[in-house]
Coordinates of C-alpha atoms and ligand atoms in Angstrom, one line a residue:
X235 CA -24.1 14.8 -6.2
X236 CA -21.5 16.9 -3.4
X237 CA -22.4 20.1 -1.6
X238 CA -20.8 22.6 -2.7
X239 CA -20.1 25.7 0.3
X240 CA -17.7 28.8 0.1
X241 CA -15.7 26.6 -2.7
X242 CA -15.3 23.5 -0.5
X243 CA -17.1 20.7 -1.1
X244 CA -19.0 18.4 1.3
X245 CA -18.6 14.9 -0.3
X246 CA -21.4 12.2 0.8
X247 CA -21.0 8.6 1.4
X248 CA -21.2 6.2 -1.4
X249 CA -23.5 3.4 0.2
X250 CA -26.3 0.9 -1.1
X251 CA -25.8 2.4 -4.4
X252 CA -26.6 5.4 -3.3
X253 CA -24.7 8.7 -2.8
X254 CA -25.8 10.4 0.2
X255 CA -24.9 12.4 3.6
X256 CA -25.0 10.0 6.5
X257 CA -27.8 10.2 9.1
X258 CA -25.1 11.2 11.5
X259 CA -24.9 14.4 10.7
X260 CA -21.3 14.9 10.9
X261 CA -18.5 15.0 8.3
X262 CA -14.5 15.2 8.9
X263 CA -12.7 18.6 7.3
X264 CA -9.8 17.0 5.1
X265 CA -6.9 19.6 5.0
X266 CA -4.3 19.9 2.2
X267 CA -1.0 18.9 3.5
X268 CA 0.9 21.2 1.4
X269 CA -2.0 24.1 0.9
X270 CA -3.2 24.0 4.8
X271 CA -6.2 25.2 4.6
X272 CA -9.3 22.7 4.3
X273 CA -10.1 20.8 0.7
X274 CA -13.1 18.9 1.5
X275 CA -15.1 17.2 4.0
X276 CA -16.5 14.5 4.5
X277 CA -18.9 11.8 6.1
X278 CA -18.2 10.0 9.0
X279 CA -21.0 6.9 8.2
X280 CA -22.8 5.4 11.5
X281 CA -22.7 1.9 12.6
X282 CA -26.4 1.1 11.3
X283 CA -25.4 2.9 8.0
X284 CA -22.6 0.0 7.9
X285 CA -25.3 -2.1 8.3
X286 CA -26.8 -1.8 6.1
X287 CA -24.3 -1.5 3.6
X288 CA -22.5 -4.8 3.7
X289 CA -26.3 -6.5 3.7
X290 CA -26.9 -4.7 0.2
X291 CA -23.6 -6.0 -0.6
X292 CA -24.0 -10.0 0.4
X293 CA -27.4 -9.9 -1.3
X294 CA -25.7 -7.5 -4.4
X295 CA -23.1 -10.4 -4.4
X296 CA -25.0 -14.0 -4.8
X297 CA -26.1 -12.3 -8.2
X298 CA -22.8 -10.6 -9.5
X299 CA -20.8 -13.9 -8.8
X300 CA -23.4 -15.6 -11.5
X301 CA -22.5 -12.9 -14.0
X302 CA -19.6 -14.4 -15.9
X303 CA -15.9 -13.5 -15.8
X304 CA -16.4 -11.3 -19.2
X305 CA -19.4 -9.1 -17.9
X306 CA -17.0 -8.4 -14.7
X307 CA -14.8 -7.8 -16.2
X308 CA -16.9 -5.2 -19.2
X309 CA -17.5 -3.0 -16.0
X310 CA -13.8 -3.0 -14.2
X311 CA -12.6 -2.2 -18.2
X312 CA -14.5 0.7 -18.4
X313 CA -14.1 1.5 -14.9
X314 CA -10.2 1.6 -16.0
X315 CA -11.7 3.3 -19.4
X316 CA -13.5 6.9 -16.9
X317 CA -10.2 6.6 -14.5
X318 CA -8.2 7.1 -18.1
X319 CA -10.9 10.4 -18.4
X320 CA -10.6 12.1 -14.9
X321 CA -6.7 11.3 -15.0
X322 CA -6.2 14.5 -14.9
X323 CA -8.1 15.7 -11.9
X324 CA -7.7 12.6 -9.9
X325 CA -3.7 13.5 -10.1
X326 CA -4.3 16.3 -8.6
X327 CA -7.4 15.9 -6.1
X328 CA -3.9 12.9 -5.2
X329 CA -2.0 15.5 -5.3
X330 CA -4.2 18.1 -3.2
X331 CA -5.3 15.6 -0.7
X332 CA -1.8 14.0 0.2
X333 CA 0.7 15.9 -1.3
X334 CA 2.5 13.6 -3.7
X335 CA 4.2 15.3 -6.9
X336 CA 2.1 15.9 -9.5
X337 CA 4.1 13.6 -12.0
X338 CA 4.2 11.1 -9.2
X339 CA 0.1 11.1 -8.6
X340 CA -0.5 11.0 -12.5
X341 CA 1.9 8.2 -12.8
X342 CA -0.1 6.3 -9.3
X343 CA -3.5 7.1 -11.8
X344 CA -1.9 5.4 -14.8
X345 CA -0.4 2.5 -12.6
X346 CA -4.6 2.0 -11.0
X347 CA -5.6 1.5 -14.7
X348 CA -3.0 -0.7 -15.9
X349 CA -3.5 -2.5 -13.0
X350 CA -7.4 -2.7 -13.4
X351 CA -6.9 -4.1 -17.2
X352 CA -4.3 -6.7 -16.3
X353 CA -6.7 -7.7 -13.2
X354 CA -9.2 -8.5 -16.0
X355 CA -6.9 -10.3 -17.9
X356 CA -5.6 -12.4 -15.1
X357 CA -8.9 -13.9 -13.7
X358 CA -9.9 -14.2 -17.3
X359 CA -6.9 -16.4 -17.5
X360 CA -6.8 -18.4 -14.0
X361 CA -9.0 -22.2 -14.2
X362 CA -10.1 -24.4 -12.3
X363 CA -8.8 -28.2 -12.4
X364 CA -9.9 -31.8 -11.9
X365 CA -7.9 -35.1 -9.9
X366 CA -8.5 -38.4 -10.5
X367 CA -8.8 -40.5 -6.8
X368 CA -5.8 -42.7 -7.9
X369 CA -3.3 -40.3 -7.2
X370 CA -3.1 -41.4 -3.3
X371 CA -2.4 -44.9 -2.0
X372 CA -5.7 -46.6 -2.4
X373 CA -7.5 -44.1 -4.0
X374 CA -9.7 -45.5 -6.9
X375 CA -10.3 -43.9 -10.7
X376 CA -13.5 -43.5 -10.4
X377 CA -13.6 -40.7 -8.1
X378 CA -12.8 -37.4 -10.6
X379 CA -12.6 -34.3 -8.5
X380 CA -13.2 -31.4 -10.2
X381 CA -11.7 -27.8 -8.2
X382 CA -12.8 -24.6 -8.5
X383 CA -12.3 -21.3 -7.2
X384 CA -15.6 -19.4 -5.3
X385 CA -15.8 -15.5 -3.8
X386 CA -15.3 -15.0 0.0
X387 CA -18.9 -12.7 0.2
X388 CA -17.9 -9.7 0.9
X389 CA -14.4 -8.5 1.2
X390 CA -13.8 -5.7 3.5
X391 CA -10.1 -3.3 2.2
X392 CA -8.5 -0.7 3.8
X393 CA -6.2 1.2 2.5
X394 CA -3.7 3.5 3.7
X395 CA -2.9 7.3 2.9
X396 CA 0.3 7.0 0.7
X397 CA -1.4 6.2 -3.1
X398 CA -4.5 6.4 -2.3
X399 CA -6.2 5.4 -5.6
X400 CA -3.7 2.8 -6.6
X401 CA -3.6 0.2 -3.3
X402 CA -7.6 1.2 -2.9
X403 CA -7.4 0.1 -6.8
X404 CA -5.3 -3.4 -5.9
X405 CA -8.2 -4.4 -3.5
X406 CA -11.0 -3.6 -5.0
X407 CA -10.8 -4.7 -8.6
X408 CA -9.4 -8.3 -7.4
X409 CA -12.1 -9.1 -5.7
X410 CA -14.8 -7.9 -7.5
X411 CA -13.4 -9.9 -10.4
X412 CA -13.7 -12.8 -7.9
X413 CA -17.3 -12.2 -8.0
X414 CA -16.8 -10.9 -4.2
X415 CA -18.7 -7.9 -2.2
X416 CA -17.2 -5.0 -1.1
X417 CA -17.0 -2.4 1.8
X418 CA -14.4 0.2 0.9
X419 CA -13.1 2.0 3.8
X420 CA -10.5 4.3 2.7
X421 CA -7.2 6.7 4.9
X422 CA -8.9 8.9 5.5
X423 CA -6.5 11.6 4.3
X424 CA -7.1 10.0 1.0
X425 CA -11.3 9.7 1.2
X426 CA -11.5 12.5 -1.0
X427 CA -9.2 10.5 -3.7
X428 CA -11.0 7.3 -3.1
X429 CA -14.7 9.1 -3.2
X430 CA -14.0 10.2 -7.1
X431 CA -12.5 6.7 -7.9
X432 CA -15.2 5.1 -7.1
X433 CA -17.2 8.2 -9.2
X434 CA -15.6 6.6 -11.7
X435 CA -16.7 3.1 -10.9
X436 CA -20.5 4.0 -10.4
X437 CA -20.9 5.9 -14.2
X438 CA -19.7 2.8 -15.5
X439 CA -23.6 1.1 -13.8
X440 CA -22.0 -1.3 -11.9
X441 CA -25.1 -3.7 -10.1
X442 CA -26.2 -1.3 -7.0
X443 CA -24.8 -2.1 -3.2
X444 CA -21.9 -4.1 -4.6
X445 CA -19.7 -2.4 -3.7
X446 CA -19.8 1.0 -0.1
X447 CA -18.0 3.1 0.4
X448 CA -16.9 3.3 4.0
X449 CA -15.6 7.1 5.4
X450 CA -14.8 7.8 8.5
X451 CA -12.1 8.2 11.0
X452 CA -10.5 4.4 11.2
X453 CA -10.6 4.5 15.5
X454 CA -13.8 5.5 15.5
X455 CA -15.6 2.6 13.0
X456 CA -12.9 0.3 12.4
X457 CA -13.3 -1.8 14.9
X458 CA -17.0 -2.0 14.2
X459 CA -16.6 -3.2 10.4
X460 CA -13.5 -5.0 11.2
X461 CA -15.6 -7.3 13.8
X462 CA -18.4 -7.8 12.0
X463 CA -20.1 -11.0 11.2
X464 CA -20.9 -9.9 7.8
X465 CA -17.5 -9.5 6.6
X466 CA -16.0 -12.7 4.8
X467 CA -12.0 -11.4 4.6
X468 CA -10.0 -8.4 5.5
X469 CA -7.6 -7.2 3.0
X470 CA -5.6 -3.9 4.7
X471 CA -2.8 -1.8 4.1
X472 CA -1.6 0.3 6.3
X473 CA 1.1 0.6 9.1
X474 CA 2.3 -2.5 11.8
X475 CA -0.1 -1.1 14.3
X476 CA -2.7 -1.5 12.6
X477 CA -2.1 -3.8 11.3
X478 CA -1.6 -5.9 14.3
X479 CA -4.6 -4.5 16.2
X480 CA -6.4 -5.4 13.3
X481 CA -5.2 -9.0 13.6
X482 CA -6.5 -9.9 16.8
X483 CA -9.7 -7.7 16.0
X484 CA -10.6 -11.0 13.4
X485 CA -11.8 -13.6 14.5
X486 CA -11.6 -17.1 11.5
X487 CA -11.6 -14.1 8.6
X488 CA -8.9 -14.6 5.9
X489 CA -6.6 -11.7 6.3
X490 CA -4.1 -9.9 4.1
X491 CA -2.0 -7.8 6.0
X492 CA 0.8 -5.2 4.3
X493 CA 2.5 -3.0 6.8
X494 CA 5.2 -1.0 7.4
X495 CA 9.4 -2.4 6.5
X496 CA 12.8 -1.1 7.5
X497 CA 14.3 -2.4 4.3
X498 CA 18.3 -2.3 4.1
X499 CA 20.2 -1.6 1.2
X500 CA 23.2 -3.1 1.8
X501 CA 26.4 -2.5 -0.4
X502 CA 29.5 -4.4 -0.5
X503 CA 32.8 -3.5 -0.9
X504 CA 32.9 -4.2 -4.8
X505 CA 29.3 -2.4 -5.7
X506 CA 29.1 -0.2 -8.6
X507 CA 29.1 3.3 -6.4
X508 CA 27.1 5.1 -9.4
X509 CA 24.2 2.7 -9.6
X510 CA 24.2 2.5 -5.9
X511 CA 23.7 6.0 -4.8
X512 CA 20.8 6.7 -7.9
X513 CA 19.0 3.3 -6.7
X514 CA 19.6 4.2 -2.6
X515 CA 18.6 8.4 -3.6
X516 CA 15.2 7.2 -5.4
X517 CA 15.0 4.5 -3.3
X518 CA 15.4 6.8 0.2
X519 CA 13.5 10.2 -0.7
X520 CA 10.9 10.0 -3.7
X521 CA 7.6 10.7 -2.0
X522 CA 9.9 12.4 1.3
X523 CA 10.5 8.7 1.7
X524 CA 6.6 8.1 2.4
X525 CA 6.7 4.9 0.8
X526 CA 6.5 1.2 2.8
X527 CA 9.7 0.2 0.2
X528 CA 11.5 2.8 1.1
X529 CA 15.2 2.1 1.6
X530 CA 15.3 3.3 5.6
X531 CA 18.9 2.6 6.1
X532 CA 21.9 1.6 4.3
X533 CA 24.5 -1.2 5.9
X534 CA 27.7 0.0 4.4
X535 CA 31.3 -2.1 3.5
X536 CA 33.9 0.3 6.4
X537 CA 36.1 -0.2 2.8
X538 CA 33.9 2.2 1.2
X539 CA 31.6 4.0 4.0
X540 CA 33.9 7.4 3.3
X541 CA 33.5 6.9 -0.4
X542 CA 29.8 6.4 -0.9
X543 CA 28.7 8.9 1.7
X544 CA 30.6 11.8 -0.1
X545 CA 28.7 11.1 -3.1
X546 CA 25.3 10.0 -1.4
X547 CA 25.6 13.8 0.2
X548 CA 26.0 15.0 -3.5
X549 CA 23.2 13.6 -4.4
X550 CA 21.0 14.5 -1.7
X551 CA 22.1 18.2 -1.2
X552 CA 21.0 18.1 -5.3
X553 CA 17.8 17.0 -4.7
X554 CA 14.4 19.8 -5.2
X555 CA 12.5 20.8 -2.5
X556 CA 9.3 22.2 -1.9
X557 CA 5.2 22.3 -3.8
X558 CA 4.4 19.0 -4.7
X559 CA 2.9 21.1 -7.4
X560 CA 6.6 22.3 -8.9
X561 CA 7.0 18.5 -8.7
X562 CA 9.6 18.6 -6.3
X563 CA 11.1 14.9 -5.0
X564 CA 10.7 16.4 -1.1
X565 CA 7.5 17.9 0.0
X566 CA 6.6 17.9 3.0
X567 CA 4.6 15.5 5.4
X568 CA 1.4 14.2 5.8
X569 CA 0.9 16.2 8.9
X570 CA 3.0 17.9 11.6
X571 CA 2.5 14.9 13.5
X572 CA 4.6 13.1 11.4
X573 CA 6.8 15.4 10.8
X574 CA 7.2 15.6 14.7
X575 CA 8.1 11.9 15.2
X576 CA 10.7 12.2 12.5
X577 CA 12.2 15.0 14.5
X578 CA 12.1 13.2 17.2
X579 CA 14.4 10.4 15.8
X580 CA 17.3 12.2 14.1
X581 CA 16.7 14.1 17.1
X582 CA 18.0 10.9 18.8
X583 CA 20.4 10.0 17.4
X584 CA 22.8 13.5 16.8
X585 CA 22.1 13.1 21.1
X586 CA 23.9 9.7 20.3
X587 CA 26.4 10.1 18.3
X588 CA 25.5 9.6 15.4
X589 CA 27.3 12.5 12.4
X590 CA 24.4 14.9 10.4
X591 CA 26.0 14.5 6.9
X592 CA 23.8 16.9 5.0
X593 CA 19.7 17.8 5.9
X594 CA 18.3 18.5 9.1
X595 CA 16.2 21.8 8.6
X596 CA 12.9 22.1 8.9
X597 CA 9.5 24.2 8.2
X598 CA 6.5 22.8 10.0
X599 CA 5.7 19.7 8.2
X600 CA 8.4 20.2 4.8
X601 CA 12.0 18.8 6.5
X602 CA 14.7 18.8 4.4
X603 CA 16.2 15.9 3.4
X604 CA 18.6 14.0 6.1
X605 CA 21.9 11.9 6.4
X606 CA 22.4 10.7 9.2
X607 CA 26.2 8.8 9.8
X608 CA 28.2 6.2 12.0
X609 CA 24.7 5.1 13.0
X610 CA 24.9 3.0 16.0
X611 CA 22.5 -0.3 17.5
X612 CA 21.1 2.1 20.3
X613 CA 20.2 4.5 18.3
X614 CA 16.0 4.5 17.4
X615 CA 16.6 5.5 14.0
X616 CA 18.8 2.2 13.5
X617 CA 15.2 0.3 14.0
X618 CA 11.9 2.4 13.8
X619 CA 10.1 3.3 10.5
X620 CA 10.6 6.8 10.1
X621 CA 7.8 7.5 7.0
X622 CA 10.0 10.8 5.8
X623 CA 13.4 11.5 4.3
X624 CA 15.7 10.2 6.7
X625 CA 18.0 7.9 5.9
X626 CA 20.7 6.7 8.4
X627 CA 24.1 5.0 7.6
X628 CA 25.7 1.8 9.4
X629 CA 29.2 1.3 8.9
X630 CA 29.7 -2.8 8.5
X631 CA 32.8 -4.3 9.4
X632 CA 31.1 -7.6 6.9
X633 CA 28.8 -9.4 4.9
X634 CA 27.3 -11.5 7.4
X635 CA 27.4 -8.3 10.2
X636 CA 25.2 -6.7 7.0
X637 CA 23.1 -10.0 7.0
X638 CA 22.8 -9.9 11.0
X639 CA 22.0 -6.3 11.5
X640 CA 19.2 -6.4 8.2
X641 CA 17.8 -9.6 9.4
X642 CA 17.8 -8.2 13.7
X643 CA 15.4 -6.1 12.1
X644 CA 11.4 -7.0 13.4
X645 CA 10.2 -6.1 9.9
X646 CA 10.3 -8.3 6.6
X647 CA 9.3 -6.5 3.8
X648 CA 12.1 -5.6 2.0
X649 CA 15.9 -5.0 0.8
X650 CA 18.6 -4.1 -1.5
X651 CA 22.2 -5.8 -2.0
X652 CA 24.6 -3.9 -4.2
X653 CA 27.5 -5.8 -5.7
X654 CA 29.1 -6.5 -8.5
X655 CA 29.6 -10.7 -7.6
X656 CA 26.5 -12.7 -8.5
X657 CA 26.8 -15.7 -6.0
X658 CA 27.9 -13.2 -2.9
X659 CA 24.3 -11.5 -4.2
X660 CA 22.9 -15.2 -4.3
X661 CA 24.4 -16.3 -0.9
X662 CA 22.9 -12.0 0.7
X663 CA 19.8 -12.9 -0.6
X664 CA 19.2 -16.5 0.2
X665 CA 19.8 -15.5 4.1
X666 CA 17.5 -12.0 4.7
X667 CA 14.5 -12.8 6.1
X668 CA 12.3 -10.7 3.9
X669 CA 9.4 -11.1 1.7
X670 CA 11.8 -9.7 -1.4
X671 CA 15.5 -9.1 -2.2
X672 CA 16.2 -6.5 -5.2
X673 CA 19.2 -7.3 -6.1
X674 CA 21.3 -3.8 -7.7
X675 CA 18.2 -2.3 -7.7
X676 CA 16.1 0.0 -5.4
X677 CA 12.9 -1.9 -3.0
X678 CA 9.8 -1.5 -4.5
X679 CA 6.4 -3.5 -4.9
X680 CA 6.2 -3.4 -8.4
X681 CA 5.4 -4.0 -11.4
X682 CA 2.4 -5.2 -10.0
X683 CA 2.0 -8.3 -11.5
X684 CA 5.5 -10.2 -9.0
X685 CA 4.0 -11.4 -5.7
X686 CA 4.5 -8.8 -2.8
X687 CA 5.0 -9.5 0.1
X688 CA 6.5 -8.9 3.9
X689 CA 7.5 -11.5 6.9
X690 CA 7.4 -10.9 10.2
X691 CA 6.0 -6.9 10.8
X692 CA 5.8 -6.5 7.5
X693 CA 2.7 -8.6 6.7
X694 CA 0.6 -11.6 6.5
X695 CA 0.0 -13.1 3.1
X696 CA 1.2 -12.1 -0.7
X697 CA -0.3 -9.3 -2.4
X698 CA 0.1 -9.1 -6.4
X699 CA -2.9 -9.1 -9.0
X700 CA -2.3 -13.0 -9.2
X701 CA -1.9 -13.5 -5.5
X702 CA -4.2 -11.1 -5.2
X703 CA -7.1 -12.6 -6.7
X704 CA -6.3 -16.4 -5.2
X705 CA -6.3 -14.4 -1.5
X706 CA -10.1 -13.5 -2.2
X707 CA -11.3 -16.4 -3.5
X708 CA -11.0 -20.3 -2.1
X709 CA -11.2 -23.7 -3.8
X710 CA -14.3 -25.7 -3.9
X711 CA -14.2 -29.2 -4.8
X712 CA -17.1 -31.6 -6.6
X713 CA -16.7 -35.1 -6.4
X714 CA -18.0 -36.9 -9.1
X715 CA -18.4 -41.1 -8.0
X716 CA -18.4 -42.4 -11.5
X717 CA -20.2 -46.0 -11.9
Ligands
NAP871 P1 -2.3 3.7 8.6 O1 -2.7 4.7 10.0 O2 -2.3 2.0 9.9 O3 -3.9 3.4 8.5 C1 -3.5 2.8 7.1 C2 -6.2 2.5 7.2 O4 -6.2 2.3 8.8 C3 -7.0 3.4 6.9 O5 -7.9 3.4 5.9 C4 -7.2 3.8 8.8 O6 -8.4 4.6 8.6 C5 -7.1 2.3 8.4 N1 -7.2 2.2 10.2 C6 -6.9 3.0 11.1 N2 -7.3 2.3 12.6 C7 -8.1 1.2 12.5 C8 -9.1 0.2 13.2 N3 -8.9 0.2 14.5 N4 -9.6 -1.0 12.7 C9 -9.5 -1.1 11.0 N5 -8.6 0.3 9.8 C10 -8.4 1.0 10.8 O7 -1.3 4.3 7.9 P2 -0.9 4.6 6.8 O8 -0.2 6.3 8.0 O9 -2.2 5.7 6.5 O10 0.0 4.3 6.4 C11 1.5 4.2 6.3 C12 1.6 2.7 7.1 O11 1.1 1.8 6.1 C13 3.2 2.4 6.8 O12 3.4 2.2 8.4 C14 3.9 2.1 5.5 O13 4.4 1.4 5.9 C15 2.4 1.0 5.8 N6 2.2 0.9 4.2 C16 2.5 -0.1 4.0 C17 2.4 -1.0 2.6 C18 2.2 -2.4 2.1 O14 2.6 -2.5 1.3 N7 3.7 -3.1 3.0 C19 2.2 0.2 1.5 C20 1.5 1.8 1.4 C21 1.7 1.4 3.3 P3 -7.9 6.5 9.1 O15 -6.7 7.1 8.4 O16 -9.2 7.4 9.5 O17 -7.0 6.4 10.5
G3H872 O1 3.9 2.1 0.0 C1 4.0 0.7 -0.2 C2 3.8 1.2 -1.6 O2 3.4 -0.5 -1.4 C3 4.8 1.0 -2.5 O3 4.7 0.7 -3.7 O4 7.3 0.4 -4.6 O5 5.5 1.0 -5.7 O6 6.4 2.9 -4.2 P1 5.8 1.4 -4.0

């Protein structure tokens, strides 16, 4: 199936149930962000192959939707089983391709297996409802409405580089369980891991054509996919820039967008500082800050700021830095361009008077974890998502000022509040414009049975297993006119 030359594999695309090279005869080289060498090539799929794949998904979807939930669930449970067999090799692939440390890469695979199994269970337990017409003024009891959920058709699933397996499966599994066909477009840097997870799905004997895997640069094939009349729903996770572009291109198509963030950690005077530091450190720096839900700014009360900064500095200086293979927390960023971007934000802040507490060293795309104090509103780092290991600290005089700064951001994914006063926690949580507020904990997406959403420039619509099943299906009403 895979073509190996000089130890570097050229991976086929998975089009309409067939593993095959693209008719374009063009491939894209994938470099490891930390080993730096080429680790494989993926196909640059053509527009006519996209057409054929979408048509195949449409054809296969009709029969797929007639299977019982239990029958569809069997394929997915077997997929989870196949992924479990491949756990080590898939984790190694994630580590090699996107530079996530091995322990976290393995956690991503395990979380994905759990998510697929949970999605099957959740779908099995969802049910329609019936309603009598007499609930409405003048309505009649003789009208009985039967409300069921039906599939949308073909779902386009577009995933980002930082969770190449989990954020792909969190779209594919609910789409399939809801009875849809799927066109899966992985992030180019992440597509080898995507291919491996689909090889596992293919081994289940899932009907041919129900899912196709389209590799190719988003900048080249993305608009064609998004605007394709055969696509009935788009589930996208990635940057706000691409998400906004998609929302302009897709017309009258249900769209779920999970985008960037600038999650604040609000630290009140009465916070338990040791607990706060533990959560801020793991929130800001795991996977070098390449998480949408990373803590991306600290808004700390003046009264405890010196104490907090001293504790954070100690913790940051103790962080492990280096190779993903050695399970370091701080690992090389996805590419040099991303490292240049983060460096630019650090330089801008320091030029404008921020205090460097620790960090600001760099070897190519490996950046030391960096703490900046006395960050002010005129600095880009106060507002922009770095997606790297840098944490700005903004000192505030009051809870109100913290709320005002939290809400001044264009982003609205999550926020953390650290306080021992439950009333204050609830007051702040109620005032912050985000999808989720974490009280005395770091921002994070899981557990995956929770709804997950961003507001403002952080997204549109809701993920989480239950909500994904809802967004990938629609209501269908049949009215029985009795008597
Ligand atoms: P990205 O550059 O926006 O890419 C995301 C996906 O969109 C990739 O598959 C990309 O393909 C594709 N794409 C690019 N241009 C496209 C187009 N014109 N039409 C259709 N698809 C297109 O994001 P990323 O760098 O992979 O991920 C990092 C960003 O994602 C961060 O901002 C992070 O906060 C956000 N994120 C958000 C969440 C969340 O749930 N809120 C989760 C994870 C990440 P190519 O790779 O081929 O360009
Ligand atoms: O990168 C964005 C992911 O949705 C974050 O997921 O909070 O589980 O790391 P996580």
